[in-house]
Amino acid sequence: MPANRLIDLSSDTSTRPSAAMRKAMAAAEVGDEQKGEDPTTNALQARVADLLGKEAALFLPSGTMCNHIALLVHGRPGDEVIAADIAHIFTSEAGGGSVFAGLQTWPLATTRGIFTGAQVDAAVREAGSRAPRSRIVAIEQTVNRGGGAVWPLSAIEDVARAAHGRGLAVHMDGARILNAVVASGVAAKLMAAPCDSVRLDLSKGLGCPVGGVLAGSRAFIDDAWRWKHRMGGALRQSGVLAGAGLYALDHNVDRLAEDHAKARRLAELIGNVNGVQIMNPEVETNIVFIDPSASARKSSEILADLLSHGARMGASYGMIRAVTHLDVTEDDMEAAAAAFERAVKGKRG
Ligand SMILES: *Cc1c(COP(=O)(O)O)cnc(C)c1O
């Protein structure tokens, strides 16, 4: 690796396809996906449906589109979606749930994005013609802005019981569900079982260049297919992308544990820097949130100086977010923490 290589901790989406992944992409058999004739995409969909214990799955260009389509299938305009106030569907999808599905939002105050069945019960609207219809509960696995917090299986079951008891659908935005699986040892199928729909991202810790997969019942996926086509998400020779997904499921899942270890190491090192506080010291998965407010410097200043030392982290609502992934090493954590300390002191590289 070149000495001046950027240590990019701004997101696990910064991963680039490895040489072996590119080889698998080049070798993938392809056909017309829009006609259901791309064998590699079909194989990926079957593989993810099986992994998540659902009848069917659908390959989509992005995780955001997976969420938009799940909300469209489950809800009707004027319906309400209940989720944590920090949920990606509320904070980071440009209001897509209201634009496309016409949904109102009910954001719940939570600790790190995890809520209870009792909170769902309390949020469901009273029946009657004046109130919007509560229709969807969405949970995020892991919780991105919760510092990669893992929803315990019992909490998923508790929320799903409350939701289903009131006739609401449960969608899991499982962008990093496999990080949760590796961290907790709970099988993906078990986490997905209480949910009506669940999705995962290929383009984050799994290291693929593009894609997400949405899973659910056969009827759910049939409806989702129509929305995929409508939104312009139907593809042609997508096997070159799906091939990366199959490669990632074979090679890049168990190794997520290494990313979690790197994140814990980074938090330990940065936790010793004066004037900053780790917001999620338990570091369950691959995300570290750093609060610099007790230092003399703003996040934006620290991030700019950090970059001058060859490391990049992200800004998130006044906090600094660092995400580990397969393109950074254990040694990079030492280097990034040292750079971070210099940046907090206002030294430029
Ligand atoms: C990244 C992310 C998304 C969106 O996925 P994209 O593939 O970037 O569109 C949705 N939800 C969560 C929790 C995410 O972390």
Short mmCIF file of C-alpha atoms and ligand atoms in Angstrom, two decimals:
data_model
loop_
_atom_site.label_atom_id
_atom_site.label_comp_id
_atom_site.label_asym_id
_atom_site.label_seq_id
_atom_site.Cartn_x
_atom_site.Cartn_y
_atom_site.Cartn_z
CA MET A 1 0.00 0.00 0.00
CA PRO A 2 1.32 3.48 -0.83
CA ALA A 3 2.56 5.50 2.15
CA ASN A 4 0.22 8.37 1.36
CA ARG A 5 -2.90 6.16 1.21
CA LEU A 6 -5.98 7.81 2.73
CA ILE A 7 -7.37 5.94 5.74
CA ASP A 8 -11.03 6.37 4.91
CA LEU A 9 -13.26 5.81 7.94
CA SER A 10 -16.03 8.08 6.67
CA SER A 11 -18.22 5.07 5.82
CA ASP A 12 -18.16 1.36 5.09
CA THR A 13 -19.59 2.36 1.70
CA SER A 14 -16.08 3.53 0.75
CA THR A 15 -14.96 -0.09 0.22
CA ARG A 16 -13.81 -0.91 -3.28
CA PRO A 17 -14.36 -4.30 -4.92
CA SER A 18 -11.31 -6.50 -4.40
CA ALA A 19 -9.44 -8.19 -7.25
CA ALA A 20 -11.10 -11.51 -6.39
CA MET A 21 -14.55 -9.89 -6.32
CA ARG A 22 -13.92 -8.24 -9.69
CA LYS A 23 -12.91 -11.64 -11.06
CA ALA A 24 -16.22 -13.11 -9.85
CA MET A 25 -18.05 -10.17 -11.44
CA ALA A 26 -16.27 -10.68 -14.76
CA ALA A 27 -17.06 -14.40 -14.74
CA ALA A 28 -20.77 -14.00 -13.84
CA GLU A 29 -23.30 -15.48 -16.26
CA VAL A 30 -25.75 -12.81 -17.36
CA GLY A 31 -29.13 -12.37 -19.05
CA ASP A 32 -31.96 -9.84 -19.10
CA GLU A 33 -32.89 -9.24 -15.47
CA GLN A 34 -36.02 -7.30 -16.36
CA LYS A 35 -37.35 -10.51 -17.93
CA GLY A 36 -36.21 -12.60 -14.95
CA GLU A 37 -33.51 -14.16 -17.15
CA ASP A 38 -30.33 -13.14 -15.38
CA PRO A 39 -29.14 -16.38 -13.75
CA THR A 40 -26.69 -14.73 -11.36
CA THR A 41 -29.25 -12.21 -10.10
CA ASN A 42 -31.76 -15.03 -9.69
CA ALA A 43 -29.18 -17.03 -7.72
CA LEU A 44 -28.41 -14.04 -5.47
CA GLN A 45 -32.11 -13.48 -4.79
CA ALA A 46 -32.62 -17.15 -3.90
CA ARG A 47 -29.55 -17.08 -1.70
CA VAL A 48 -30.67 -14.00 0.26
CA ALA A 49 -34.27 -15.27 0.56
CA ASP A 50 -32.86 -18.45 2.10
CA LEU A 51 -30.44 -16.54 4.37
CA LEU A 52 -33.31 -14.41 5.67
CA GLY A 53 -35.84 -17.25 5.78
CA LYS A 54 -38.27 -15.54 3.40
CA GLU A 55 -40.15 -16.89 0.38
CA ALA A 56 -38.59 -14.52 -2.12
CA ALA A 57 -36.16 -11.64 -2.55
CA LEU A 58 -35.48 -8.86 -5.01
CA PHE A 59 -32.17 -7.32 -6.08
CA LEU A 60 -32.29 -3.51 -6.14
CA PRO A 61 -29.81 -0.79 -7.05
CA SER A 62 -29.63 0.65 -3.52
CA GLY A 63 -30.70 0.23 0.06
CA THR A 64 -32.66 3.44 -0.17
CA MET A 65 -34.73 2.01 -3.00
CA CYS A 66 -35.33 -1.15 -0.92
CA ASN A 67 -36.79 1.03 1.84
CA HIS A 68 -38.87 3.17 -0.53
CA ILE A 69 -40.39 0.05 -2.10
CA ALA A 70 -41.06 -1.66 1.24
CA LEU A 71 -42.93 1.43 2.44
CA LEU A 72 -44.84 1.62 -0.86
CA VAL A 73 -45.97 -2.01 -0.65
CA HIS A 74 -46.96 -1.87 3.02
CA GLY A 75 -48.59 1.57 3.13
CA ARG A 76 -51.09 3.81 1.36
CA PRO A 77 -51.00 7.63 1.15
CA GLY A 78 -52.05 9.13 4.47
CA ASP A 79 -50.91 6.10 6.46
CA GLU A 80 -48.36 6.50 9.20
CA VAL A 81 -44.97 4.86 9.70
CA ILE A 82 -43.59 4.51 13.23
CA ALA A 83 -39.80 4.35 13.70
CA ALA A 84 -37.01 5.72 15.86
CA ASP A 85 -36.46 9.46 15.49
CA ILE A 86 -32.91 8.76 14.30
CA ALA A 87 -34.04 6.18 11.70
CA HIS A 88 -32.31 6.40 8.33
CA ILE A 89 -35.75 6.40 6.63
CA PHE A 90 -36.55 9.64 8.50
CA THR A 91 -33.17 11.37 8.48
CA SER A 92 -31.35 10.33 5.34
CA GLU A 93 -33.66 9.37 2.48
CA ALA A 94 -34.70 12.89 1.45
CA GLY A 95 -38.25 12.35 2.67
CA GLY A 96 -38.83 9.49 0.20
CA GLY A 97 -41.40 7.82 2.43
CA SER A 98 -43.63 10.86 2.16
CA VAL A 99 -42.83 11.64 -1.48
CA PHE A 100 -43.39 8.16 -2.93
CA ALA A 101 -45.62 6.31 -0.47
CA GLY A 102 -47.35 9.46 0.85
CA LEU A 103 -46.75 8.42 4.44
CA GLN A 104 -46.83 10.49 7.59
CA THR A 105 -44.07 9.80 10.09
CA TRP A 106 -44.22 9.15 13.82
CA PRO A 107 -40.67 9.41 15.19
CA LEU A 108 -40.16 7.75 18.58
CA ALA A 109 -37.68 9.09 21.13
CA THR A 110 -35.27 6.24 21.83
CA THR A 111 -31.93 5.37 23.30
CA ARG A 112 -29.69 4.55 20.36
CA GLY A 113 -32.61 3.77 18.09
CA ILE A 114 -34.07 0.81 19.96
CA PHE A 115 -37.68 0.97 21.17
CA THR A 116 -40.28 -1.30 22.76
CA GLY A 117 -43.61 -2.88 21.99
CA ALA A 118 -45.14 -0.59 24.64
CA GLN A 119 -43.89 2.44 22.69
CA VAL A 120 -45.50 1.06 19.55
CA ASP A 121 -48.77 0.46 21.42
CA ALA A 122 -48.74 4.03 22.70
CA ALA A 123 -48.02 5.44 19.23
CA VAL A 124 -50.75 3.62 17.32
CA ARG A 125 -53.57 6.02 16.42
CA GLU A 126 -57.06 5.58 17.70
CA ALA A 127 -59.45 4.06 15.18
CA GLY A 128 -61.78 6.52 13.48
CA SER A 129 -62.08 8.47 10.32
CA ARG A 130 -60.14 11.53 11.50
CA ALA A 131 -56.87 9.90 12.44
CA PRO A 132 -54.28 8.71 9.94
CA ARG A 133 -54.06 4.94 9.86
CA SER A 134 -51.01 3.60 11.69
CA ARG A 135 -49.67 1.06 9.25
CA ILE A 136 -45.92 0.29 9.43
CA VAL A 137 -43.29 -0.09 12.13
CA ALA A 138 -39.71 0.12 10.86
CA ILE A 139 -36.67 -1.02 12.79
CA GLU A 140 -33.04 -0.60 11.80
CA GLN A 141 -30.48 -3.36 12.18
CA THR A 142 -27.89 -2.21 13.15
CA VAL A 143 -28.92 1.31 14.15
CA ASN A 144 -26.68 3.54 12.07
CA ARG A 145 -27.00 6.75 14.11
CA GLY A 146 -27.22 4.65 17.27
CA GLY A 147 -23.52 3.83 16.81
CA GLY A 148 -24.16 0.46 15.18
CA ALA A 149 -26.35 -0.73 18.06
CA VAL A 150 -27.73 -4.24 17.65
CA TRP A 151 -31.44 -4.90 18.17
CA PRO A 152 -31.61 -7.93 20.47
CA LEU A 153 -33.89 -10.69 19.18
CA SER A 154 -36.23 -10.27 22.16
CA ALA A 155 -36.69 -6.57 21.35
CA ILE A 156 -37.50 -7.34 17.70
CA GLU A 157 -40.05 -9.92 18.84
CA ASP A 158 -41.57 -7.53 21.38
CA VAL A 159 -42.05 -4.78 18.79
CA ALA A 160 -43.38 -7.19 16.15
CA ARG A 161 -45.90 -8.65 18.61
CA ALA A 162 -47.24 -5.17 19.38
CA ALA A 163 -47.30 -4.15 15.72
CA HIS A 164 -48.99 -7.31 14.46
CA GLY A 165 -51.47 -7.17 17.33
CA ARG A 166 -52.62 -3.80 15.95
CA GLY A 167 -52.54 -4.90 12.30
CA LEU A 168 -49.34 -3.04 11.42
CA ALA A 169 -46.63 -4.41 9.14
CA VAL A 170 -43.01 -4.63 10.33
CA HIS A 171 -40.16 -3.66 8.03
CA MET A 172 -36.56 -4.22 9.00
CA ASP A 173 -34.09 -1.80 7.40
CA GLY A 174 -31.30 -4.33 7.78
CA ALA A 175 -28.58 -2.36 6.01
CA ARG A 176 -26.07 -3.96 8.40
CA ILE A 177 -28.05 -7.00 9.58
CA LEU A 178 -25.05 -9.25 8.94
CA ASN A 179 -22.92 -7.11 11.25
CA ALA A 180 -25.61 -7.73 13.87
CA VAL A 181 -25.57 -11.47 13.13
CA VAL A 182 -21.79 -11.71 13.46
CA ALA A 183 -21.74 -9.57 16.62
CA SER A 184 -24.60 -11.36 18.40
CA GLY A 185 -24.40 -14.91 17.08
CA VAL A 186 -28.17 -14.79 16.40
CA ALA A 187 -29.01 -16.22 12.95
CA ALA A 188 -30.29 -13.78 10.31
CA LYS A 189 -33.37 -15.97 9.82
CA LEU A 190 -34.32 -15.57 13.49
CA MET A 191 -33.92 -11.78 13.36
CA ALA A 192 -35.96 -11.63 10.15
CA ALA A 193 -38.71 -14.04 11.23
CA PRO A 194 -40.81 -11.50 13.19
CA CYS A 195 -40.61 -9.01 10.27
CA ASP A 196 -42.84 -8.89 7.18
CA SER A 197 -40.05 -7.49 5.07
CA VAL A 198 -36.33 -7.23 5.58
CA ARG A 199 -33.50 -5.95 3.48
CA LEU A 200 -29.72 -5.93 3.50
CA ASP A 201 -27.03 -3.86 1.84
CA LEU A 202 -24.31 -5.38 -0.30
CA SER A 203 -22.44 -2.11 -0.74
CA LYS A 204 -21.38 -1.52 2.87
CA GLY A 205 -19.32 -3.94 4.98
CA LEU A 206 -19.82 -6.70 2.42
CA GLY A 207 -17.62 -4.70 0.03
CA CYS A 208 -19.73 -4.75 -3.16
CA PRO A 209 -19.84 -1.72 -5.44
CA VAL A 210 -23.65 -1.58 -5.77
CA GLY A 211 -26.84 -3.02 -4.44
CA GLY A 212 -29.32 -4.05 -1.83
CA VAL A 213 -31.67 -7.03 -1.54
CA LEU A 214 -35.24 -6.85 -0.23
CA ALA A 215 -36.96 -10.01 1.02
CA GLY A 216 -40.46 -11.01 2.08
CA SER A 217 -43.40 -13.21 1.17
CA ARG A 218 -44.01 -14.18 -2.46
CA ALA A 219 -46.97 -11.75 -2.61
CA PHE A 220 -44.88 -8.94 -1.10
CA ILE A 221 -42.10 -9.47 -3.64
CA ASP A 222 -44.57 -9.64 -6.55
CA ASP A 223 -45.81 -6.17 -5.56
CA ALA A 224 -42.26 -4.99 -4.96
CA TRP A 225 -41.32 -6.06 -8.50
CA ARG A 226 -43.96 -3.77 -9.97
CA TRP A 227 -42.62 -0.84 -7.93
CA LYS A 228 -39.05 -1.68 -8.90
CA HIS A 229 -40.04 -1.45 -12.55
CA ARG A 230 -42.03 1.74 -12.02
CA MET A 231 -39.18 3.45 -10.26
CA GLY A 232 -36.73 2.55 -12.99
CA GLY A 233 -34.93 0.01 -10.86
CA ALA A 234 -35.42 -2.94 -13.21
CA LEU A 235 -32.06 -3.83 -14.71
CA ARG A 236 -30.64 -5.76 -17.65
CA GLN A 237 -27.36 -7.74 -17.34
CA SER A 238 -27.20 -7.18 -13.58
CA GLY A 239 -25.36 -10.47 -13.06
CA VAL A 240 -22.07 -8.56 -13.02
CA LEU A 241 -23.35 -6.81 -9.88
CA ALA A 242 -25.13 -9.81 -8.37
CA GLY A 243 -21.94 -11.83 -8.88
CA ALA A 244 -20.22 -9.45 -6.48
CA GLY A 245 -23.04 -10.07 -3.98
CA LEU A 246 -22.66 -13.85 -4.17
CA TYR A 247 -18.90 -13.51 -3.79
CA ALA A 248 -19.41 -11.28 -0.74
CA LEU A 249 -21.83 -13.72 0.92
CA ASP A 250 -19.24 -16.47 0.47
CA HIS A 251 -16.18 -14.52 1.61
CA ASN A 252 -17.01 -11.30 3.44
CA VAL A 253 -19.48 -12.19 6.17
CA ASP A 254 -17.50 -13.94 8.92
CA ARG A 255 -14.73 -11.41 8.52
CA LEU A 256 -17.05 -8.61 9.73
CA ALA A 257 -15.85 -9.65 13.20
CA GLU A 258 -12.48 -8.14 12.27
CA ASP A 259 -14.18 -4.82 11.49
CA HIS A 260 -15.84 -4.88 14.91
CA ALA A 261 -12.49 -5.52 16.60
CA LYS A 262 -10.94 -2.62 14.68
CA ALA A 263 -13.78 -0.32 15.76
CA ARG A 264 -13.32 -1.31 19.40
CA ARG A 265 -9.57 -0.65 19.12
CA LEU A 266 -10.18 2.75 17.52
CA ALA A 267 -12.65 3.72 20.26
CA GLU A 268 -10.20 2.63 22.95
CA LEU A 269 -7.40 4.76 21.45
CA ILE A 270 -9.55 7.82 20.73
CA GLY A 271 -11.23 7.52 24.13
CA ASN A 272 -7.86 8.51 25.63
CA VAL A 273 -7.67 11.78 23.71
CA ASN A 274 -8.36 14.84 25.87
CA GLY A 275 -11.56 16.73 25.18
CA VAL A 276 -13.45 14.03 23.30
CA GLN A 277 -15.88 11.40 24.41
CA ILE A 278 -16.92 8.15 22.75
CA MET A 279 -20.71 8.19 22.59
CA ASN A 280 -21.04 4.42 22.23
CA PRO A 281 -18.16 3.01 24.33
CA GLU A 282 -19.68 -0.47 24.08
CA VAL A 283 -18.93 -0.43 20.27
CA GLU A 284 -21.13 -3.39 19.37
CA THR A 285 -20.27 -3.43 15.66
CA ASN A 286 -18.31 -1.26 13.21
CA ILE A 287 -19.41 2.30 14.01
CA VAL A 288 -17.83 4.71 16.50
CA PHE A 289 -19.43 8.04 17.38
CA ILE A 290 -17.17 10.69 18.87
CA ASP A 291 -18.41 13.80 20.66
CA PRO A 292 -15.78 16.56 20.43
CA SER A 293 -17.81 19.20 22.28
CA ALA A 294 -15.54 19.27 25.35
CA SER A 295 -12.54 20.09 23.14
CA ALA A 296 -11.90 23.66 22.00
CA ARG A 297 -12.69 22.69 18.41
CA LYS A 298 -15.66 22.12 16.15
CA SER A 299 -16.19 18.79 14.40
CA SER A 300 -15.68 20.41 11.01
CA GLU A 301 -12.27 21.81 12.06
CA ILE A 302 -11.13 18.50 13.48
CA LEU A 303 -12.25 16.65 10.34
CA ALA A 304 -10.41 19.09 8.06
CA ASP A 305 -7.19 18.78 10.08
CA LEU A 306 -7.60 15.00 10.24
CA LEU A 307 -7.74 14.88 6.46
CA SER A 308 -4.47 16.80 6.29
CA HIS A 309 -2.95 13.92 8.29
CA GLY A 310 -4.28 11.33 5.84
CA ALA A 311 -7.37 10.08 7.63
CA ARG A 312 -11.02 10.75 6.95
CA MET A 313 -14.04 10.46 9.24
CA GLY A 314 -17.58 11.78 8.77
CA ALA A 315 -19.71 14.50 10.35
CA SER A 316 -23.10 13.53 11.75
CA TYR A 317 -25.30 16.03 13.60
CA GLY A 318 -22.44 17.69 15.51
CA MET A 319 -20.72 14.36 16.16
CA ILE A 320 -17.88 12.66 14.35
CA ARG A 321 -18.59 9.21 12.94
CA ALA A 322 -15.92 6.62 12.14
CA VAL A 323 -16.84 3.37 10.42
CA THR A 324 -14.48 0.42 9.98
CA HIS A 325 -14.54 -1.95 6.99
CA LEU A 326 -12.46 -4.35 4.95
CA ASP A 327 -10.31 -1.68 3.32
CA VAL A 328 -8.71 -0.52 6.59
CA THR A 329 -6.25 -2.48 8.71
CA GLU A 330 -5.60 -2.92 12.41
CA ASP A 331 -2.47 -0.75 12.01
CA ASP A 332 -4.57 1.95 10.37
CA MET A 333 -6.45 2.29 13.66
CA GLU A 334 -3.24 3.31 15.45
CA ALA A 335 -2.40 5.75 12.68
CA ALA A 336 -5.93 7.18 12.55
CA ALA A 337 -6.07 7.65 16.32
CA ALA A 338 -2.68 9.40 16.34
CA ALA A 339 -3.84 11.65 13.50
CA PHE A 340 -7.07 12.31 15.38
CA GLU A 341 -5.18 13.41 18.48
CA ARG A 342 -3.06 15.84 16.45
CA ALA A 343 -6.20 17.17 14.76
CA VAL A 344 -7.96 17.78 18.10
CA LYS A 345 -4.89 19.79 19.17
CA GLY A 346 -5.23 21.90 16.01
CA LYS A 347 -2.09 20.64 14.32
CA ARG A 348 -2.14 20.34 10.58
CA GLY A 349 -0.15 17.85 8.51
C1 LIG B 1 -26.85 3.04 4.13
C2 LIG B 1 -28.17 2.88 4.75
C3 LIG B 1 -29.32 2.96 3.97
C4 LIG B 1 -29.32 3.30 2.52
O1 LIG B 1 -28.60 2.42 1.72
P1 LIG B 1 -27.97 2.89 0.34
O2 LIG B 1 -27.55 1.60 -0.29
O3 LIG B 1 -26.85 3.81 0.65
O4 LIG B 1 -29.05 3.57 -0.44
C5 LIG B 1 -30.53 2.75 4.61
N1 LIG B 1 -30.59 2.48 5.92
C6 LIG B 1 -29.50 2.41 6.69
C7 LIG B 1 -29.62 2.08 8.14
C8 LIG B 1 -28.25 2.62 6.13
O5 LIG B 1 -27.16 2.56 6.91
#
